[in-house]
PDB file of C-alpha atoms in Angstrom:
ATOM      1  CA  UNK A 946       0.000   0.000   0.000  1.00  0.00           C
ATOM      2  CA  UNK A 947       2.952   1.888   0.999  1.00  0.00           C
ATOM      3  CA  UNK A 948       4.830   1.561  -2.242  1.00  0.00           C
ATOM      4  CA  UNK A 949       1.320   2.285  -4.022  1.00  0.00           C
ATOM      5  CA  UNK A 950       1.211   6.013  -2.838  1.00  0.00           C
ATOM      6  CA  UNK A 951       4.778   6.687  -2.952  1.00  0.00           C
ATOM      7  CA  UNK A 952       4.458   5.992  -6.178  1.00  0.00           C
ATOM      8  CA  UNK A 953       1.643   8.467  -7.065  1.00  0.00           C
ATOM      9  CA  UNK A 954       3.711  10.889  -5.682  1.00  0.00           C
ATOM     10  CA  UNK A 955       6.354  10.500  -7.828  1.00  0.00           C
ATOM     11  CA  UNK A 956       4.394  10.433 -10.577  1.00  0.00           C
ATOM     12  CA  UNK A 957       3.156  13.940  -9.506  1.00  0.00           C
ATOM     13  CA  UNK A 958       6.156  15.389  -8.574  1.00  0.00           C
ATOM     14  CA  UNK A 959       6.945  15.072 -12.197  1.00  0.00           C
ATOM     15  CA  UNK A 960       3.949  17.854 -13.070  1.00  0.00           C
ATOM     16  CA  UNK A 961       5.201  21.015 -13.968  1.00  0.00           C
ATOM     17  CA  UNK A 962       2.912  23.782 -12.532  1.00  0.00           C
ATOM     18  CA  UNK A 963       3.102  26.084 -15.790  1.00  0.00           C
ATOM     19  CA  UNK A 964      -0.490  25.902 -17.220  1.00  0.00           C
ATOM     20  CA  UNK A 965      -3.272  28.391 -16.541  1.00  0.00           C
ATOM     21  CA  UNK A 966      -6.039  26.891 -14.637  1.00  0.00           C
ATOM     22  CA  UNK A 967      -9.233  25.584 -16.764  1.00  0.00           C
ATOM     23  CA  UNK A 968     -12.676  26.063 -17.159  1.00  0.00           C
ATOM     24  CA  UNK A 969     -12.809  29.686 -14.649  1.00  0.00           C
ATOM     25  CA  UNK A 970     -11.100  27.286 -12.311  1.00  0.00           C
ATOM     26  CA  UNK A 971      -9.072  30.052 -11.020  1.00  0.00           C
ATOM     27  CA  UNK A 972     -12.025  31.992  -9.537  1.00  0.00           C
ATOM     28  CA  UNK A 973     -14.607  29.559  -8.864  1.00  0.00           C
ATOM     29  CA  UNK A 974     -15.783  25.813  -8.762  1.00  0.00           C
ATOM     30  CA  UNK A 975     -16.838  24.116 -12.084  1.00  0.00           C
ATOM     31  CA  UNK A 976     -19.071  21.517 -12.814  1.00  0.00           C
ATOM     32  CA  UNK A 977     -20.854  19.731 -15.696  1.00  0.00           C
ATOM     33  CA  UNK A 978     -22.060  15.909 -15.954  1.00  0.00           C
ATOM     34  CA  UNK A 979     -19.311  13.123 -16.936  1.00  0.00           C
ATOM     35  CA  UNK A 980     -20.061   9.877 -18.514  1.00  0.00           C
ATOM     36  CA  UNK A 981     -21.786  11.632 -20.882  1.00  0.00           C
ATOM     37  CA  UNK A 982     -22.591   8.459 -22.825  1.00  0.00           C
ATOM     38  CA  UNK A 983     -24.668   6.552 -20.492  1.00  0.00           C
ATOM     39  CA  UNK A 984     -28.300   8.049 -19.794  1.00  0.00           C
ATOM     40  CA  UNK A 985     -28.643   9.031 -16.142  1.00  0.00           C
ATOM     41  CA  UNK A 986     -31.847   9.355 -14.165  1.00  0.00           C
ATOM     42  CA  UNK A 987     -30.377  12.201 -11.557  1.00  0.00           C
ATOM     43  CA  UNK A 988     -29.718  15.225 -13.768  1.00  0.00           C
ATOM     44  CA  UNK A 989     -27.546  17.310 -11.936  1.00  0.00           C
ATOM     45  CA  UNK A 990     -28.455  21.404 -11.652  1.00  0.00           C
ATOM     46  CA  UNK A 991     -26.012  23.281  -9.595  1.00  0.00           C
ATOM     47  CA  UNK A 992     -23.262  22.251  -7.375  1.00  0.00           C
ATOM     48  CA  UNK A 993     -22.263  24.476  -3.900  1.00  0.00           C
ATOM     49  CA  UNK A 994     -19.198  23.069  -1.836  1.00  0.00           C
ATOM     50  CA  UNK A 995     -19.118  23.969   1.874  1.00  0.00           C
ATOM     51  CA  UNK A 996     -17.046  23.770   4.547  1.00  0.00           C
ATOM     52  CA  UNK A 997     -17.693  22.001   8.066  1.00  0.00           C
ATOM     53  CA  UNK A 998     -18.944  24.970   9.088  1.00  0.00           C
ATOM     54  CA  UNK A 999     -21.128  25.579   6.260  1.00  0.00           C
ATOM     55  CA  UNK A1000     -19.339  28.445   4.768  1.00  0.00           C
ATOM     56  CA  UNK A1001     -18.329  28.545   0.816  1.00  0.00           C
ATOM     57  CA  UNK A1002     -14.932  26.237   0.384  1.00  0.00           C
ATOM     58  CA  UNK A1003     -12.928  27.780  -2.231  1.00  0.00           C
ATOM     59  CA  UNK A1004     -10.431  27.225  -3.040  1.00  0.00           C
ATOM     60  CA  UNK A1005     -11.265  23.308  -1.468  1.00  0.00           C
ATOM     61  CA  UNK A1006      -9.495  22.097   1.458  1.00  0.00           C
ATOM     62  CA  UNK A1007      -9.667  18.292   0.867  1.00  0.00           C
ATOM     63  CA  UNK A1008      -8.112  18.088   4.492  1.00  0.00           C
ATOM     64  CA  UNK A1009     -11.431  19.359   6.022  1.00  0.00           C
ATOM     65  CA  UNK A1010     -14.619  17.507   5.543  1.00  0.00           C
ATOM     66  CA  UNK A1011     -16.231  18.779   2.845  1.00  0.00           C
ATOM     67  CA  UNK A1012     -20.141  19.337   2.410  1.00  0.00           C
ATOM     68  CA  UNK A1013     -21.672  19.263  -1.430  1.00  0.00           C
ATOM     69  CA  UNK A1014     -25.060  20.161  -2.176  1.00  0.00           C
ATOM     70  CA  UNK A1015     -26.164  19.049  -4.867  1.00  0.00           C
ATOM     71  CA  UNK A1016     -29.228  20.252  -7.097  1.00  0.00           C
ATOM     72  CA  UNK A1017     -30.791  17.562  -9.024  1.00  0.00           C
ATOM     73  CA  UNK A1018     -33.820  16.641 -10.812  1.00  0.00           C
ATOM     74  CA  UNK A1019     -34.361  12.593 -10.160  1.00  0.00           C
ATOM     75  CA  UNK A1020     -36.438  11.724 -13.448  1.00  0.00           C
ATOM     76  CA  UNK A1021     -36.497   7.780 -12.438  1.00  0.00           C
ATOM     77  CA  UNK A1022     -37.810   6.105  -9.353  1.00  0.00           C
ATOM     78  CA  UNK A1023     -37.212   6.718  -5.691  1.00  0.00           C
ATOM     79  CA  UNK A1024     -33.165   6.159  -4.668  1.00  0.00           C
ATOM     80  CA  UNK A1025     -32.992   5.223  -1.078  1.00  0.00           C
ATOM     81  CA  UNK A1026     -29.068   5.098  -0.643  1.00  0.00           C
ATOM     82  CA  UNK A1027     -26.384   5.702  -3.405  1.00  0.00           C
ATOM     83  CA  UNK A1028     -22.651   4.227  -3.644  1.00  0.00           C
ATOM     84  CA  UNK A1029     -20.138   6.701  -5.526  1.00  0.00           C
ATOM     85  CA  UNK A1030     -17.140   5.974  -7.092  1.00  0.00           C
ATOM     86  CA  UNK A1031     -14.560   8.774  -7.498  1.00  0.00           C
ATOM     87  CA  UNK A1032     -11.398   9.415 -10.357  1.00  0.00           C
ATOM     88  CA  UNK A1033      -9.392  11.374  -9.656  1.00  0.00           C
ATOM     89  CA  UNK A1034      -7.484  13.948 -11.547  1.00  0.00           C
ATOM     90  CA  UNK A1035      -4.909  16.558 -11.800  1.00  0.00           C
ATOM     91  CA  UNK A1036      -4.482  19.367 -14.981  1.00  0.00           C
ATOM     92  CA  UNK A1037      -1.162  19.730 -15.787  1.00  0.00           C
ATOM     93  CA  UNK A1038       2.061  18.965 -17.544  1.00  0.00           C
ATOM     94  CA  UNK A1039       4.153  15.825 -17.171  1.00  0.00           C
ATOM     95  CA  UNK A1040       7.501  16.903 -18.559  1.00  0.00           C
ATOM     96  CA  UNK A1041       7.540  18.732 -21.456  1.00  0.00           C
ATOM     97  CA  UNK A1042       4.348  17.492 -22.850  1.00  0.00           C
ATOM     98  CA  UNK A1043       0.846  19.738 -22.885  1.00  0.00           C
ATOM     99  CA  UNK A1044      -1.176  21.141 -20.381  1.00  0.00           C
ATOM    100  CA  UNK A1045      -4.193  18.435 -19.876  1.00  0.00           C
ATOM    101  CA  UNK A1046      -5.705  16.203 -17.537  1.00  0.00           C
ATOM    102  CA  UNK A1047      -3.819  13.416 -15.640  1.00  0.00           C
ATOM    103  CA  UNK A1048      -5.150  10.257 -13.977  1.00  0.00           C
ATOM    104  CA  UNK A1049      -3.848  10.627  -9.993  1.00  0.00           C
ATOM    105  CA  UNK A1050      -3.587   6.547  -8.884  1.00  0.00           C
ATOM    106  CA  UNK A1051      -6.046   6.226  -5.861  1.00  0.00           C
ATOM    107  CA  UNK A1052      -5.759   2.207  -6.395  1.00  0.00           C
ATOM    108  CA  UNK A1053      -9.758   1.970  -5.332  1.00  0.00           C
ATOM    109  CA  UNK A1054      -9.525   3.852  -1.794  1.00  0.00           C
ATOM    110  CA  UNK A1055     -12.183   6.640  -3.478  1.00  0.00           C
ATOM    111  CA  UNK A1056     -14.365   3.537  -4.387  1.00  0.00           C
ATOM    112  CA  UNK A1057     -18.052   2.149  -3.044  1.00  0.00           C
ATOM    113  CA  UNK A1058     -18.397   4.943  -0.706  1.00  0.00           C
ATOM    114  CA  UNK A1059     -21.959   5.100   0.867  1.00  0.00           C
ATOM    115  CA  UNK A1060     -23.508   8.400  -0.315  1.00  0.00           C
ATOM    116  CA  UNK A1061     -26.892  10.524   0.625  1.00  0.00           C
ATOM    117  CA  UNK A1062     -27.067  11.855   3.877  1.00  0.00           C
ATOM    118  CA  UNK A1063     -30.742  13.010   3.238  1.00  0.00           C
ATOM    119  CA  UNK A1064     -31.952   9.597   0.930  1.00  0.00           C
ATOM    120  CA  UNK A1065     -34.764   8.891  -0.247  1.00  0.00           C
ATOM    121  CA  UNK A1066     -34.211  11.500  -3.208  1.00  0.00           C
ATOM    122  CA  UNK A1067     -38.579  11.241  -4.730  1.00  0.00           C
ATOM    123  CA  UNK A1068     -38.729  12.089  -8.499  1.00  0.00           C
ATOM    124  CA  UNK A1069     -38.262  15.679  -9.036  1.00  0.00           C
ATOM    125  CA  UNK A1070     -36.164  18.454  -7.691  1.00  0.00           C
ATOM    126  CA  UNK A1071     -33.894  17.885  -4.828  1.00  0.00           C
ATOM    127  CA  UNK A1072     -30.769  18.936  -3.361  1.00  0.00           C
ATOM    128  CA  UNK A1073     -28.578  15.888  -2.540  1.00  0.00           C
ATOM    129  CA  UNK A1074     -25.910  16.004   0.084  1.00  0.00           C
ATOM    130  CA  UNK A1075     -22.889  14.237  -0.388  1.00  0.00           C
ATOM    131  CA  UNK A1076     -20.037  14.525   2.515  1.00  0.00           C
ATOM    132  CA  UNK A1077     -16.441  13.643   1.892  1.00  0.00           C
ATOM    133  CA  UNK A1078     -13.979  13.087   4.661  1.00  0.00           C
ATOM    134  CA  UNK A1079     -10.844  12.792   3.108  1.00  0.00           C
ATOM    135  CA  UNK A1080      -8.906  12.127   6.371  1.00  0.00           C
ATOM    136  CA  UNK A1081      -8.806   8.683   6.053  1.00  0.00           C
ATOM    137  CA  UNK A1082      -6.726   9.073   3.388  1.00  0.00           C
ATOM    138  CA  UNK A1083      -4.235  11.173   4.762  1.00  0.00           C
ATOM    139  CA  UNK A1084      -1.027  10.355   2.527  1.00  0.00           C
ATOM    140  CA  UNK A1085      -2.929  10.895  -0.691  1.00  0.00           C
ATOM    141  CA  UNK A1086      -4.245  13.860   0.517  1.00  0.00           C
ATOM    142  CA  UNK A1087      -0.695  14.820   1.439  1.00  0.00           C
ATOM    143  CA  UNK A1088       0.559  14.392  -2.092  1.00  0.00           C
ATOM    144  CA  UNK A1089      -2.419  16.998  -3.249  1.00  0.00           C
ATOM    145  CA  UNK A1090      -2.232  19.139  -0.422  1.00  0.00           C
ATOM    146  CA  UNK A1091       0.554  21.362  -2.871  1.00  0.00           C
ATOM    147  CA  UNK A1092      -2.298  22.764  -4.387  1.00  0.00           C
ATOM    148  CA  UNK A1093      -3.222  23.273  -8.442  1.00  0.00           C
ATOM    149  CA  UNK A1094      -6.361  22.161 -10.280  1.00  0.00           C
ATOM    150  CA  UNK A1095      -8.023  19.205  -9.651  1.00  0.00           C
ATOM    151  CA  UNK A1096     -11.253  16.996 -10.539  1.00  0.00           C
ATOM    152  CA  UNK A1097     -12.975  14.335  -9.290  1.00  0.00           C
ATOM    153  CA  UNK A1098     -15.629  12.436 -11.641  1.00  0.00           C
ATOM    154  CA  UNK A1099     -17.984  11.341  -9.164  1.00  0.00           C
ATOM    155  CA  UNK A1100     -20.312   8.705 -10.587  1.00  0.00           C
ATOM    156  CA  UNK A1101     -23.403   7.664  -8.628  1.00  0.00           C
ATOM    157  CA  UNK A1102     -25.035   4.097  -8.600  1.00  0.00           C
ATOM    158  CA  UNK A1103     -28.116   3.177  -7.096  1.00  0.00           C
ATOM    159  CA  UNK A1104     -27.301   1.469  -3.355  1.00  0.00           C
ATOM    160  CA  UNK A1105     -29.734  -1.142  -3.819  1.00  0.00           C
ATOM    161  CA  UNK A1106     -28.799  -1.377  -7.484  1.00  0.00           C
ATOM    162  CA  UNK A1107     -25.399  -1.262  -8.005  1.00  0.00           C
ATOM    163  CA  UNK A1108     -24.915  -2.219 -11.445  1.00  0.00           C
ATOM    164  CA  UNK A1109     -27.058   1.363 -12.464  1.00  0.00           C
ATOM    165  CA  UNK A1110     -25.224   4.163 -12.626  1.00  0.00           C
ATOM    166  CA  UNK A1111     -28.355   7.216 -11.918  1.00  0.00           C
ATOM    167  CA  UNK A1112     -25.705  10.325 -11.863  1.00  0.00           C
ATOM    168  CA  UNK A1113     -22.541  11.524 -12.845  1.00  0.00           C
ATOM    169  CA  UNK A1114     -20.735  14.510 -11.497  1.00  0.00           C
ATOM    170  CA  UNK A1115     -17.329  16.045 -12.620  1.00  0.00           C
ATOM    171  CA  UNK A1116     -16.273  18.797 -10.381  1.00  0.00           C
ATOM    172  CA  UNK A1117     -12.954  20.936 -11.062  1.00  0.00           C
ATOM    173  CA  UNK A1118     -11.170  22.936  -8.939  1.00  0.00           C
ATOM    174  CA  UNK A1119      -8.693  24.115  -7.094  1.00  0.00           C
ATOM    175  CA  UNK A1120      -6.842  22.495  -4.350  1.00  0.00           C
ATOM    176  CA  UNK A1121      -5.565  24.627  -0.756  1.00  0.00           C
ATOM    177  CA  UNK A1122      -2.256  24.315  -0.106  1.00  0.00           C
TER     178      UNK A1122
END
């Protein structure tokens, strides 16, 4: 496990920190929907990250917990729980090559993580909240905490229906030192 992080982090130490931040990164959060090619039932609206405290968390500070409200119109049937599975990713330049995106190795910690703190999400509009507590995963979040753009393509399964994936959320932004 050990030799599994240290070896993310080598892989990013090899980023060069030249490229301008995407998508209005530098000022504020972006979102949009990811997996683009599968049809989703949870259509996702607006996305507002908070701190603990419930105050606006930008630039995010993965080494807090961090609150996501989610707006959302559910156009399939009642979802009682929901399992995420997050990829991550950092923008960048390995080397000389161009600025783009870059797989970061999380070897299935940010897998299967029980979701929906306010389930059962009825057909229509609701406002999903999602909590992360990166703590757990202290040494990856270590190898982040040096700031620069990152995402996370958060995709959402039903809990009692794992094989269907209802949502997919890609959020971008930028990382606290």
């Amino acid at each position: 496990m050990l030799l599994r992080i240290l070896a993310a982090a080598l892989c990013l130490s090899l980023v060069q920190p030249r490229c301008s931040d995407p998508d209005g990164t530098e000022l504020k959060l972006f979102f949009s929907e990811c997996h683009k090619d599968k049809t989703h039932s949870l259509n996702i609206t607006n996305v507002v990250i908070l701190n603990e405290h419930g105050e606006d968390n930008y630039p995010i500070n993965m080494k807090k917990l961090m609150n996501l409200k989610v707006e959302s119109t559910n156009k399939g049937s009642t979802l009682n729980s929901i399992i995420a599975d997050i990829e991550l990713q950092y923008y960048g330049s390995i080397l000389w090559g161009a600025c783009g995106w870059h797989n970061v190795p999380t070897f299935g910690l940010l897998h299967g993580i029980k979701e929906c703190y306010n389930c059962p999400l009825k057909p229509g509009e609701n406002v999903l909240e999602l909590r992360y507590d990166f703590s757990p995963y202290a040494s990856l979040i270590r190898t982040l905490a040096g700031g620069g753009v990152y995402a996370m393509d958060i995709a959402l399964r039903d809990g009692e229906n794992t094989s269907n994936e209802v949502g997919c959320l890609r959020i971008e932004s930028k990382i606290s030192n």
